[in-house]
Amino acid sequence: MTADLPRYIENPAAALGPDGIAPAVLYMVSELSGDQTGKVLGVSGPRGVREMRMMEKPGWKPPRQDWKAQDIVEHAREIFFSEEEIKMGARRF
């Protein structure tokens, strides 16, 4: 599934084959995972095994109609993460 990704074309040794990913899949579908439900497990050669999360803000709910692009500017603090929130909630790669 990763054979056509540029980073693996440039460095084929970094790609994991089925034997490098299967233990994580087996863990997640077995009783070994216990209460680790609703989670995404990332597995890669360079970064190892880790939980991955998507962050979401409460946001701003526009009226059903008649809202404009300018409204996003006016509600930007509600919609977009600040740099501080990003630093606290996620690691950048």
Backbone as numpy.savetxt, mean C-alpha at the origin, in Angstrom:
# Nx Ny Nz CAx CAy CAz Cx Cy Cz
4.77 -13.18 -12.39 3.96 -11.98 -12.39 4.81 -10.71 -12.39
6.07 -10.83 -12.06 6.92 -9.64 -12.00 7.97 -9.60 -13.11
7.97 -10.57 -13.98 9.02 -10.69 -14.99 9.13 -9.47 -15.89
8.04 -8.76 -16.12 8.09 -7.61 -17.02 8.30 -6.27 -16.30
8.49 -6.29 -14.98 8.75 -5.04 -14.26 10.19 -4.60 -14.49
10.40 -3.33 -14.79 11.75 -2.84 -15.11 12.81 -3.20 -14.08
12.48 -3.10 -12.78 13.50 -3.38 -11.77 13.97 -4.83 -11.80
13.09 -5.74 -12.25 13.49 -7.15 -12.31 14.11 -7.50 -13.66
13.79 -6.74 -14.68 14.47 -6.92 -15.97 15.93 -6.51 -15.81
16.15 -5.39 -15.09 17.51 -4.88 -14.87 18.29 -5.75 -13.89
17.60 -6.36 -12.92 18.26 -7.16 -11.90 17.44 -8.43 -11.64
17.54 -9.43 -12.53 16.73 -10.65 -12.39 16.93 -11.38 -11.07
18.09 -11.25 -10.45 18.36 -11.94 -9.19 17.50 -11.39 -8.04
16.97 -10.18 -8.18 16.14 -9.59 -7.13 14.73 -10.16 -7.11
14.31 -10.77 -8.19 12.95 -11.32 -8.27 12.85 -12.61 -7.46
11.74 -12.76 -6.77 11.49 -13.99 -6.03 10.64 -14.92 -6.87
11.00 -16.18 -6.87 10.19 -17.18 -7.54 9.10 -17.66 -6.60
8.32 -18.64 -7.03 7.25 -19.17 -6.19 7.72 -19.64 -4.81
8.92 -20.22 -4.75 9.43 -20.70 -3.46 9.72 -19.56 -2.50
9.97 -18.37 -3.03 10.25 -17.22 -2.18 9.00 -16.51 -1.70
7.87 -16.79 -2.30 6.62 -16.13 -1.93 5.64 -17.09 -1.25
5.71 -18.36 -1.61 4.76 -19.36 -1.08 4.68 -19.40 0.45
5.78 -19.27 1.20 5.65 -19.32 2.66 4.74 -18.21 3.21
4.78 -17.03 2.61 3.92 -15.94 3.07 2.46 -16.24 2.75
2.20 -16.79 1.57 0.83 -17.15 1.19 0.32 -18.24 2.12
1.13 -19.25 2.36 0.73 -20.34 3.25 0.42 -19.81 4.65
1.25 -18.91 5.14 1.02 -18.31 6.45 -0.35 -17.63 6.50
-0.64 -16.80 5.50 -1.87 -16.01 5.51 -3.13 -16.86 5.38
-3.07 -17.99 4.69 -4.26 -18.82 4.51 -4.37 -19.94 5.54
-3.42 -20.02 6.44 -3.44 -21.10 7.43 -3.79 -20.56 8.82
-3.93 -21.47 9.75 -4.20 -21.09 11.14 -3.00 -20.40 11.77
-1.84 -20.49 11.15 -0.65 -19.82 11.68 -0.85 -18.31 11.81
-1.67 -17.75 10.94 -1.86 -16.29 10.94 -2.75 -15.80 12.08
-3.40 -16.71 12.78 -4.20 -16.32 13.95 -5.21 -15.25 13.61
-5.12 -14.11 14.30 -6.08 -13.03 14.08 -5.59 -11.98 13.09
-4.61 -12.30 12.29 -4.10 -11.37 11.28 -5.01 -11.39 10.05
-6.21 -10.86 10.21 -7.17 -10.85 9.11 -7.33 -9.44 8.56
-7.77 -9.34 7.32 -8.00 -8.04 6.70 -6.73 -7.27 6.45
-5.63 -7.94 6.30 -4.34 -7.28 6.12 -3.73 -7.66 4.79
-2.80 -6.84 4.33 -2.08 -7.10 3.09 -0.62 -7.33 3.46
-0.10 -8.45 3.02 1.28 -8.80 3.29 2.08 -8.62 2.01
3.12 -7.82 2.07 3.98 -7.62 0.92 5.23 -8.47 1.05
5.65 -9.08 -0.04 6.85 -9.92 -0.04 7.67 -9.55 -1.26
8.92 -9.20 -1.04 9.83 -8.91 -2.15 11.25 -9.18 -1.70
12.11 -9.44 -2.65 13.51 -9.69 -2.33 14.17 -8.52 -1.63
14.10 -7.32 -2.20 14.79 -6.18 -1.60 14.23 -5.73 -0.25
12.93 -5.87 -0.04 12.33 -5.34 1.19 11.84 -6.41 2.15
11.95 -7.65 1.80 11.54 -8.72 2.70 10.02 -8.84 2.83
9.57 -9.23 4.02 8.15 -9.44 4.30 7.68 -8.32 5.20
6.53 -7.69 4.84 6.03 -6.58 5.64 4.54 -6.40 5.41
3.87 -5.81 6.42 2.47 -5.44 6.25 2.42 -4.14 5.46
1.46 -4.06 4.57 1.28 -2.86 3.77 -0.12 -2.31 4.06
-0.22 -0.98 4.13 -1.50 -0.35 4.41 -1.73 0.82 3.47
-2.98 1.06 3.18 -3.36 2.25 2.42 -3.92 3.24 3.44
-3.48 4.47 3.35 -3.96 5.49 4.28 -5.14 6.24 3.64
-6.05 6.67 4.50 -7.20 7.42 4.02 -7.57 8.47 5.05
-7.87 9.67 4.59 -8.33 10.74 5.48 -9.86 10.75 5.49
-10.45 11.38 6.51 -11.91 11.50 6.52 -12.43 12.24 5.28
-11.68 13.25 4.84 -12.03 13.94 3.61 -13.12 14.99 3.77
-13.60 15.43 2.65 -14.66 16.45 2.57 -15.74 15.90 1.68
-16.98 16.02 2.10 -18.09 15.52 1.31 -18.77 16.69 0.60
-18.63 16.74 -0.72 -19.25 17.84 -1.46 -20.76 17.66 -1.53
-21.46 18.76 -1.83 -22.89 18.62 -2.05 -23.13 17.72 -3.27
-24.29 17.16 -3.39 -24.58 16.22 -4.49 -24.34 16.82 -5.86
-24.53 18.11 -5.99 -24.32 18.75 -7.28 -23.84 20.18 -7.09
-23.46 20.78 -8.15 -23.03 22.17 -8.15 -21.78 22.46 -7.33
-20.88 21.49 -7.21 -19.60 21.82 -6.60 -18.56 21.94 -7.70
-17.46 22.62 -7.39 -16.48 22.97 -8.41 -15.08 22.55 -7.98
-14.18 22.54 -8.93 -12.79 22.20 -8.64 -12.22 23.13 -7.57
-12.63 24.37 -7.57 -12.16 25.35 -6.58 -12.51 24.90 -5.16
-13.60 24.16 -5.00 -13.98 23.66 -3.68 -12.91 22.74 -3.10
-12.23 22.01 -3.96 -11.15 21.14 -3.49 -10.03 21.99 -2.91
-9.71 23.09 -3.56 -8.69 24.01 -3.04 -9.11 24.50 -1.66
-10.36 24.88 -1.52 -10.85 25.43 -0.25 -10.92 24.39 0.86
-11.01 23.12 0.51 -11.10 22.04 1.51 -9.86 21.15 1.49
-8.77 21.67 0.99 -7.54 20.87 0.82 -7.06 20.26 2.13
-7.15 20.96 3.22 -6.67 20.41 4.51 -7.48 19.19 4.94
-8.72 19.14 4.54 -9.57 17.99 4.88 -9.31 16.82 3.93
-8.88 17.11 2.72 -8.76 16.11 1.67 -7.37 15.49 1.59
-6.34 16.32 1.67 -4.96 15.85 1.45 -4.19 15.70 2.75
-3.31 14.72 2.78 -2.44 14.53 3.94 -1.39 15.63 3.98
-1.08 16.09 5.18 0.04 17.00 5.36 1.32 16.16 5.36
2.44 16.80 5.17 3.72 16.07 5.21 3.91 15.40 6.56
3.49 16.05 7.63 3.62 15.48 8.97 2.77 14.21 9.11
1.55 14.24 8.61 0.69 13.06 8.67 1.29 11.90 7.88
1.88 12.20 6.77 2.51 11.16 5.95 3.69 10.56 6.70
4.51 11.40 7.30 5.67 10.90 8.06 5.23 10.02 9.21
4.15 10.40 9.87 3.68 9.63 11.03 3.00 8.33 10.62
2.39 8.29 9.44 1.57 7.15 9.09 2.13 6.18 8.08
3.17 6.56 7.36 3.65 5.65 6.32 5.11 5.94 6.01
5.76 4.91 5.57 7.14 5.02 5.12 7.12 5.14 3.63
7.90 6.04 3.10 7.97 6.20 1.64 9.07 5.32 1.07
8.80 4.80 -0.12 9.81 3.97 -0.79 10.22 4.62 -2.08
